[in-house]
CSV table of C-alpha atoms in Angstrom, one decimal:
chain,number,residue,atom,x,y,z
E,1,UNK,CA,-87.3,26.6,288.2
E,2,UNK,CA,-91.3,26.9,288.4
E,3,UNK,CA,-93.3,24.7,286.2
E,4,UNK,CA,-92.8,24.6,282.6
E,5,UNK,CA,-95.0,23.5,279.8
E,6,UNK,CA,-94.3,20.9,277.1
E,7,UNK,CA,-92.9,22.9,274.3
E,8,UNK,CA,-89.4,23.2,275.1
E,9,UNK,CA,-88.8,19.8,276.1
E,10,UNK,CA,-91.0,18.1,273.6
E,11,UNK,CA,-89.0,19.9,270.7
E,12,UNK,CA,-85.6,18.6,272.3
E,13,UNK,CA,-87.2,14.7,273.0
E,14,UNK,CA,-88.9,14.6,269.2
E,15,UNK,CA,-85.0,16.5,268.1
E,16,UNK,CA,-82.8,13.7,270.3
E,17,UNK,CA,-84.6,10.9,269.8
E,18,UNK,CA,-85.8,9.7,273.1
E,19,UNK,CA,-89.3,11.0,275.7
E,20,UNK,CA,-90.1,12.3,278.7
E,21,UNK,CA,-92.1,10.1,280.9
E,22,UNK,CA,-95.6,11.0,281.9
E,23,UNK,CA,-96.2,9.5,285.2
E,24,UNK,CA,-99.3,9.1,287.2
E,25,UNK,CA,-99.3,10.9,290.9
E,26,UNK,CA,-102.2,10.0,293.7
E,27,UNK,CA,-99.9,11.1,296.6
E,28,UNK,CA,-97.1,12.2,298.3
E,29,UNK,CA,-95.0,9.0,298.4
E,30,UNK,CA,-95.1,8.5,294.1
E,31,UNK,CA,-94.7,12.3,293.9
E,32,UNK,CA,-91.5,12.0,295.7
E,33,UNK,CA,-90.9,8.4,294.3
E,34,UNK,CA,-90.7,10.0,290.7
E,35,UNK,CA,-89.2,13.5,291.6
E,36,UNK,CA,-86.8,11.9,293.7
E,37,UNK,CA,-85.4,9.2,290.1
E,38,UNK,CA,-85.9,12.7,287.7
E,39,UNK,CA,-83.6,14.5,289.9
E,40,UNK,CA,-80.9,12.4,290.4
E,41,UNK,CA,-80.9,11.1,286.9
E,42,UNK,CA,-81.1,14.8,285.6
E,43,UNK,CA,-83.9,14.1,283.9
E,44,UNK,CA,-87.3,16.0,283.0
E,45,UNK,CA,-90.6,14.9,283.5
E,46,UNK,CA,-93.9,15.3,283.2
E,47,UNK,CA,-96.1,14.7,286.8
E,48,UNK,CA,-99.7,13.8,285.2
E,49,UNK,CA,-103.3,13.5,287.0
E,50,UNK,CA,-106.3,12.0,286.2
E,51,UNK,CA,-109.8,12.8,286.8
E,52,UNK,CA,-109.8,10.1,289.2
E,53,UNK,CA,-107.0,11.5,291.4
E,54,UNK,CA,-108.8,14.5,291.4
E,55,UNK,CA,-111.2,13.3,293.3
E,56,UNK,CA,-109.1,11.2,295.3
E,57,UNK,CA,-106.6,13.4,296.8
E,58,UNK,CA,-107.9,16.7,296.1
E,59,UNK,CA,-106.9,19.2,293.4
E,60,UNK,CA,-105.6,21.5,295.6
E,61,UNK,CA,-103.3,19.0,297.8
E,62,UNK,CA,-102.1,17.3,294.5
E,63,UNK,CA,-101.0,20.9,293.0
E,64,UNK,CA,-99.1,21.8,296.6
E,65,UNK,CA,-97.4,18.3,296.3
E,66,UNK,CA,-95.9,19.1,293.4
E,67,UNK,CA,-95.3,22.7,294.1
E,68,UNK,CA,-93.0,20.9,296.6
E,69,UNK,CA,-91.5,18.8,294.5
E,70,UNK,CA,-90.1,21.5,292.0
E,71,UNK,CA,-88.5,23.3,294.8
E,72,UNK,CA,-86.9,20.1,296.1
E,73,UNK,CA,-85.3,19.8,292.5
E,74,UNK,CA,-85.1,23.1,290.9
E,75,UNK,CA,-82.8,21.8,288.4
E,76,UNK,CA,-85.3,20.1,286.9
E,77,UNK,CA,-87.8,20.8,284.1
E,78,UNK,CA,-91.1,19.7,285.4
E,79,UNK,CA,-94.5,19.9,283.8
E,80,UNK,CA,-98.0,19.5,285.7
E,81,UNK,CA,-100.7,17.9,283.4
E,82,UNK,CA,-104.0,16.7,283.6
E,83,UNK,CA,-104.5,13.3,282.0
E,84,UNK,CA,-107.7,12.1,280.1
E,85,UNK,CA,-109.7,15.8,280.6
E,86,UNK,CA,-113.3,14.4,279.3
E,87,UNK,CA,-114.6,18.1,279.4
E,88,UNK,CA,-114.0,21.8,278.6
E,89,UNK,CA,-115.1,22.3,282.2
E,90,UNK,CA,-112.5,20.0,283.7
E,91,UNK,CA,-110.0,21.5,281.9
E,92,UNK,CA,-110.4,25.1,282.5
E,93,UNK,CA,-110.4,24.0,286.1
E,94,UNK,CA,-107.5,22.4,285.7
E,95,UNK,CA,-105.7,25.5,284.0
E,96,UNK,CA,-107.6,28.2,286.4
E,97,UNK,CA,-105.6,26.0,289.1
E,98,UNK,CA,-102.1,26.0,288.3
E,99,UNK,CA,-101.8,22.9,285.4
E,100,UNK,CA,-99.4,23.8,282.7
E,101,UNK,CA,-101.1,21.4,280.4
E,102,UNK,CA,-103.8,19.8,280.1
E,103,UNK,CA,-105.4,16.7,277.9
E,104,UNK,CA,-108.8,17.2,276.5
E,105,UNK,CA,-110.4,13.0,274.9
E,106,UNK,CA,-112.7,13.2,273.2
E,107,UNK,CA,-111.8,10.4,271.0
E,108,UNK,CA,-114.5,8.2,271.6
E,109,UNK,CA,-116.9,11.0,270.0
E,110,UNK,CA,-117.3,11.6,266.3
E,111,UNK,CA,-114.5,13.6,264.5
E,112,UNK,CA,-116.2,17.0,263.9
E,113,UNK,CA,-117.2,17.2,268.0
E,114,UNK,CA,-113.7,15.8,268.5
E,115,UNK,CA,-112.6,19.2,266.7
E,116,UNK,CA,-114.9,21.8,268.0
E,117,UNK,CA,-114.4,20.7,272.2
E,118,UNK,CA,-110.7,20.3,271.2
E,119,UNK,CA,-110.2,23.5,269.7
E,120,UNK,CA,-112.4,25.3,272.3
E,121,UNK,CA,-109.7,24.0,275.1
E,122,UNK,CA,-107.0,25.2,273.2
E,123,UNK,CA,-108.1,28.8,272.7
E,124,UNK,CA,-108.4,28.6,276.4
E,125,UNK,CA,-105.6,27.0,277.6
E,126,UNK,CA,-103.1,29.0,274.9
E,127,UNK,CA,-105.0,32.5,275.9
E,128,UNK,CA,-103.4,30.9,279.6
E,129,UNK,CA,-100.0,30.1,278.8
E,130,UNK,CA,-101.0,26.6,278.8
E,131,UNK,CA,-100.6,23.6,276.2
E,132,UNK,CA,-103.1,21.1,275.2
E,133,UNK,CA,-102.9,17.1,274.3
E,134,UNK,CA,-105.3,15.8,272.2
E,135,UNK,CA,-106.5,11.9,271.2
E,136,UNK,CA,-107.4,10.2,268.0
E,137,UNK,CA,-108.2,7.0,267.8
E,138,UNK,CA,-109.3,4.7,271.1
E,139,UNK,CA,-107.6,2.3,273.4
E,140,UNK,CA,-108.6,-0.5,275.1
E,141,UNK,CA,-108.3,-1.2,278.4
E,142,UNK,CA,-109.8,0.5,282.4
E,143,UNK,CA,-107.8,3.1,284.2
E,144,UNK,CA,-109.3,5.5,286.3
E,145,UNK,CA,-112.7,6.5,284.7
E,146,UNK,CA,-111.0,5.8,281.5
E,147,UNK,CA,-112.7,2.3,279.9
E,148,UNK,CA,-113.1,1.0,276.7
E,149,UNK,CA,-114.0,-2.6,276.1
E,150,UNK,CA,-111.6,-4.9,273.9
E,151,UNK,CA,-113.1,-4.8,270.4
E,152,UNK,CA,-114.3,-1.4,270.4
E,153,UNK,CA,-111.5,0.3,270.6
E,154,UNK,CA,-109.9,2.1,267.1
E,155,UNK,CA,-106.2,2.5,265.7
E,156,UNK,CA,-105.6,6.2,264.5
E,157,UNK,CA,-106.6,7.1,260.8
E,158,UNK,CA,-103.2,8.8,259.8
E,159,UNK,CA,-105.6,10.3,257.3
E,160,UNK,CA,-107.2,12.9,259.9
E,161,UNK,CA,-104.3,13.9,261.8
E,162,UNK,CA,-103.2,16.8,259.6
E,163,UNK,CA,-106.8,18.2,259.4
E,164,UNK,CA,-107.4,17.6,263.1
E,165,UNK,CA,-103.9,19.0,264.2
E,166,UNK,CA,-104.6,21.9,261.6
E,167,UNK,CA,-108.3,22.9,263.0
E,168,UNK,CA,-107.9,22.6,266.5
E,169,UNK,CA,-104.4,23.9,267.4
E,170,UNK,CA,-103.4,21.2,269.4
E,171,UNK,CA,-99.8,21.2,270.7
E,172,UNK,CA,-99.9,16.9,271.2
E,173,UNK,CA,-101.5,14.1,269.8
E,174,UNK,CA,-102.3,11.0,271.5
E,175,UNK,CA,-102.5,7.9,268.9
E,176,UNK,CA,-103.6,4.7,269.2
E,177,UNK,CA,-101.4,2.0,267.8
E,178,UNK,CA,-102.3,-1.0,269.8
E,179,UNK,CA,-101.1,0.0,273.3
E,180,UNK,CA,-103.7,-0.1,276.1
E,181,UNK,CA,-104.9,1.4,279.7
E,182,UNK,CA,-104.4,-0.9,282.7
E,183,UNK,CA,-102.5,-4.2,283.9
E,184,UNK,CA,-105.1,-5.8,281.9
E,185,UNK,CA,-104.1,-5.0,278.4
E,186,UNK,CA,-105.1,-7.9,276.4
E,187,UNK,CA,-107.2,-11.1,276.4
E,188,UNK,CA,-105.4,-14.3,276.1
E,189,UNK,CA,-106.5,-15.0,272.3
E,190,UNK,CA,-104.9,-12.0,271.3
E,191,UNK,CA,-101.3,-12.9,272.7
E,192,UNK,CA,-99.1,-15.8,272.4
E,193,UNK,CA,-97.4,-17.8,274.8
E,194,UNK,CA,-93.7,-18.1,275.1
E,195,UNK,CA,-91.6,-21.2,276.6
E,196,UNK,CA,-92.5,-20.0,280.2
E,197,UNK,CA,-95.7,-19.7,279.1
E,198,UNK,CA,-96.0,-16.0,280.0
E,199,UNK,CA,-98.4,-14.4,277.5
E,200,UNK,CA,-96.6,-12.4,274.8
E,201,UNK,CA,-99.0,-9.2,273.5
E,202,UNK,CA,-99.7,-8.5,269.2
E,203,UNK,CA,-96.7,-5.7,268.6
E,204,UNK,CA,-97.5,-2.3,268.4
E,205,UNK,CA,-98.5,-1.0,264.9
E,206,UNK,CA,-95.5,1.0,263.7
E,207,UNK,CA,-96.6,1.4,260.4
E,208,UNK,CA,-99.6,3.6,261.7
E,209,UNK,CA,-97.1,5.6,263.7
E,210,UNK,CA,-95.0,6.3,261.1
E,211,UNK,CA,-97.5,7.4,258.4
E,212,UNK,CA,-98.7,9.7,261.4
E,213,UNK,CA,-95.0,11.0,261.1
E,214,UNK,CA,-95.3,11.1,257.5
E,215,UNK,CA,-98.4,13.3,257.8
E,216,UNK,CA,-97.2,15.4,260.6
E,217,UNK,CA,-93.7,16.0,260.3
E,218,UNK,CA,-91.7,17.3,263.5
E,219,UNK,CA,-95.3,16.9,265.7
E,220,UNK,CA,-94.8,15.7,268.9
E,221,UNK,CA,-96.8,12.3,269.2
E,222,UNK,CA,-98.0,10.7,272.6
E,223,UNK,CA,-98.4,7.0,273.8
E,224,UNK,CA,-100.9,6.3,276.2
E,225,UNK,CA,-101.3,2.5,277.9
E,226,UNK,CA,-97.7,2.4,278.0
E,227,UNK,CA,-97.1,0.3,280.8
E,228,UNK,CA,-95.1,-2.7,280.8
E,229,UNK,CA,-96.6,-4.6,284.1
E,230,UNK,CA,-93.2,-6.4,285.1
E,231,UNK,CA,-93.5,-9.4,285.7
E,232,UNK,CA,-91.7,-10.3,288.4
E,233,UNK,CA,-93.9,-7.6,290.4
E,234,UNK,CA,-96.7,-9.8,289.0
E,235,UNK,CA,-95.3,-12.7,290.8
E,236,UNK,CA,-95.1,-10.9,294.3
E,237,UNK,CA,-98.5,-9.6,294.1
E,238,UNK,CA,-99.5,-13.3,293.4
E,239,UNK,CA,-97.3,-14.8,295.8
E,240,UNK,CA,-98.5,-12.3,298.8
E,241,UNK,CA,-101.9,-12.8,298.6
E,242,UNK,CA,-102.9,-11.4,295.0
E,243,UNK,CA,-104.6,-12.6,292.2
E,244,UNK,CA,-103.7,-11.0,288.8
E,245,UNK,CA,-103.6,-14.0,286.2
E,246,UNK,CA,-102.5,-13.0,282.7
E,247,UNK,CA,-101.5,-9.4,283.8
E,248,UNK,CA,-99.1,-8.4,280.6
E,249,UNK,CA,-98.2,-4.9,279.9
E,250,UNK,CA,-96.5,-3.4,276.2
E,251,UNK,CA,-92.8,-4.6,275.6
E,252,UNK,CA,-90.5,-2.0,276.8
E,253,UNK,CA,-87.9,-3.0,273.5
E,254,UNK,CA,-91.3,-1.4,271.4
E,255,UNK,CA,-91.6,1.4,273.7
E,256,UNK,CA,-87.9,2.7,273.3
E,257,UNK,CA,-88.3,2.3,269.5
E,258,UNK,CA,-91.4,4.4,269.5
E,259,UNK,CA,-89.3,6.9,271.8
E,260,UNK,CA,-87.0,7.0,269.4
E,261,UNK,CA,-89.1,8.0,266.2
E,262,UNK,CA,-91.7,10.8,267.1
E,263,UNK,CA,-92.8,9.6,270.6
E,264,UNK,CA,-92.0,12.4,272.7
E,265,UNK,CA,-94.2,11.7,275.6
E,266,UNK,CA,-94.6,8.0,277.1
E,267,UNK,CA,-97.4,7.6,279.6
E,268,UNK,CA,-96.8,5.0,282.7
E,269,UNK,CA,-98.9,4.4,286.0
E,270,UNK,CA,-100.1,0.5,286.3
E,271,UNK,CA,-96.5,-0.1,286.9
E,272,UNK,CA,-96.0,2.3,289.7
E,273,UNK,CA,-99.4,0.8,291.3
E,274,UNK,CA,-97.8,-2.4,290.4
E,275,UNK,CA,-94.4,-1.5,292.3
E,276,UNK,CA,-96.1,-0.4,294.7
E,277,UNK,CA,-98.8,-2.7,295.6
E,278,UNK,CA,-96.0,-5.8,295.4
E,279,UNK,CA,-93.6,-3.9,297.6
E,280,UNK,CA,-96.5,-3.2,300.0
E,281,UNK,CA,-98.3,-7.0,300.1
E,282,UNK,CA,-94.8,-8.5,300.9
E,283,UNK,CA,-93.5,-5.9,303.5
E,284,UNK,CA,-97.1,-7.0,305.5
E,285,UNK,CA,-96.6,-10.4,305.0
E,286,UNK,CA,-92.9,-10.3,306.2
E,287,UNK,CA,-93.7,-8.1,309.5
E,288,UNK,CA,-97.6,-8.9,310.5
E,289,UNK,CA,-96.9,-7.0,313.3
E,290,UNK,CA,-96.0,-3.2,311.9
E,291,UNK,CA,-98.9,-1.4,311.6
E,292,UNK,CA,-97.2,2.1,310.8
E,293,UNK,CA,-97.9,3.6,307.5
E,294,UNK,CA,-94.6,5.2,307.5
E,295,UNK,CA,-92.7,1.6,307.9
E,296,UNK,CA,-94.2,0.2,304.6
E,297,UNK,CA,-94.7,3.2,302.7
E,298,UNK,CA,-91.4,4.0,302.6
E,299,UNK,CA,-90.4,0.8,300.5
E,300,UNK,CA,-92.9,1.8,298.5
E,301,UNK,CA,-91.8,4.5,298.0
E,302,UNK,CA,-88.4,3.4,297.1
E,303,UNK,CA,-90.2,1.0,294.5
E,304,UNK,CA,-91.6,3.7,292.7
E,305,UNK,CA,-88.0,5.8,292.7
E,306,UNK,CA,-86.7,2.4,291.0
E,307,UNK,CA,-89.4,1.8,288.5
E,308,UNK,CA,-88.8,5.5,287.2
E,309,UNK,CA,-85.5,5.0,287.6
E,310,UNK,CA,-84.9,2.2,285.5
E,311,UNK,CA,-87.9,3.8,282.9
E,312,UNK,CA,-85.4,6.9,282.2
E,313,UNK,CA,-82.9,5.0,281.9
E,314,UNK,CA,-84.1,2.2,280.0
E,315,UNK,CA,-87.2,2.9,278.4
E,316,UNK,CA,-87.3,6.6,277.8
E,317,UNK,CA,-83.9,7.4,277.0
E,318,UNK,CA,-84.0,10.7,278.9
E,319,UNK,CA,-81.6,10.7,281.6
E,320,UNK,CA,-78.9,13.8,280.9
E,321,UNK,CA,-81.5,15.5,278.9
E,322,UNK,CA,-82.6,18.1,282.2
């Protein structure tokens, strides 16, 4: 199977009630780490990359990777898309190159410019073969390039969607209903505390989501910020060395709701760093002496295989649904 767009599975996810997870890829090791959970959990999946692992890793390299990866699981509907686009330009590169979808945010700009950039990617990308995401409304939070400060960011107007859907095309929208980008997702005076005093986040505003329904019946509707930052890979960081106070990521009991109203794609990547980073600070402190890559990537690498795991399973609801 080559790369697919969204269509197909996004009409059987919005249809059955569960998502496909969108998850972040920098290299080979969370590439295989994710393909690796999809595959054996029959599962279909959507590999995503920012602007920032652009530059990273290399276009080119980060489209071979997952070239790879589809032939290694050819059972398995896979979709290559290119998170938080901030330009026309970056997106046609992006769908020149091989993407079969691609996200143009321009959220933080007024509505009409929202509408004309939007709708000048999707004449693009559709005259392609390719499917767009687009954003309304802002989160908070730093990931990548991505970063909006805490107070200035904006829940979705449910009033706009059907004009903005309507204008520009769009195959996606991205809504903000109080999730947010990072490990970092809110300050301490927005959350409670609960008897382990672990901070406990505002819940997610389901009433905005479902008058977005209500407005756009049978559109499929992405979560961005979806990360849940487990705790207990909190605690390793912390214990190895780290220093991530008051880390707290988006209940995964609200996510799996959300999945299963109109939430057909679920964005995820500060948990894979997160299962990552923890698996790596504790293998160094364990054996000091190692100094091959290979000996603690590949518990890393199994991390990641988990985390996913455990998302499709647990989160999503997509296992089965190849």
């Amino acid at each position: 199977m080559a790369l697919v767009t969204t269509t197909e599975m996004f009409k059987k996810a919005y249809d059955g009630g569960y998502a496909i997870g969108a998850f972040n890829v920098n290299n080979m090791e969370i590439v295989q780490g994710i393909t690796e959970a999809a595959g054996e959990l029959n599962s279909p999946v959507i590999l995503q990359v920012s602007k920032g692992a652009r530059n990273y890793a290399n276009h080119t390299y980060l489209v071979k990777l997952v070239e790879a990866a589809v032939k290694e699981n050819p059972d398995i509907p896979m979709a290559l898309h290119l998170d938080h686009g901030d330009s026309f330009e970056v997106c046609k590169s992006c769908i020149d190159g091989g993407f079969t979808s691609v996200m143009i945010d321009c959220s933080s700009m007024p509505f009409e410019d929202n509408v004309r950039i939007t709708k000048q990617v999707v004449d693009y990308a559709h005259d392609h073969g390719v499917v767009v995401e687009a954003e309304l409304g802002t989160l908070a939070g730093v990931e990548d390039e991505v970063c909006v400060e805490a107070g200035k960011e904006s829940y979705t107007h449910p009033d706009e969607v059907e004009e903005f859907v309507t204008r520009t095309g769009c195959d996606s929208l991205a809504i903000a209903i109080g999730t947010s980008h990072g490990a970092y997702k809110f300050k301490a005076s927005q959350c409670t505390r609960n008897e382990e005093g672990i901070l406990v986040p505002p819940p997610l505003r389901f009433d905005v989501l479902e008058e977005c329904i209500k407005r756009i019946p049978g559109f499929p509707i992405v979560l961005h910020g979806s990360s849940s930052v487990p705790q207990e890979f909190v605690k390793i960081v912390n214990q190895y060395g780290g220093n991530m106070p008051d880390a707290i990521g988006i209940p995964e009991a609200e996510l799996r709701h959300a999945a299963e109203l109109a939430v057909c794609k679920i964005n995820i990547d500060s948990d894979i760093r997160l299962a990552m980073t923890a698996t790596i600070r504790k293998y160094m402190a364990e054996h000091p002496d190692h100094f091959d890559p290979r000996q603690y990537l590949k518990p890393a690498r199994q991390a990641v295989k988990d985390m996913v795991a455990h998302k499709i399973q647990n989160v999503l609801g997509s296992a089965g649904k190849a």
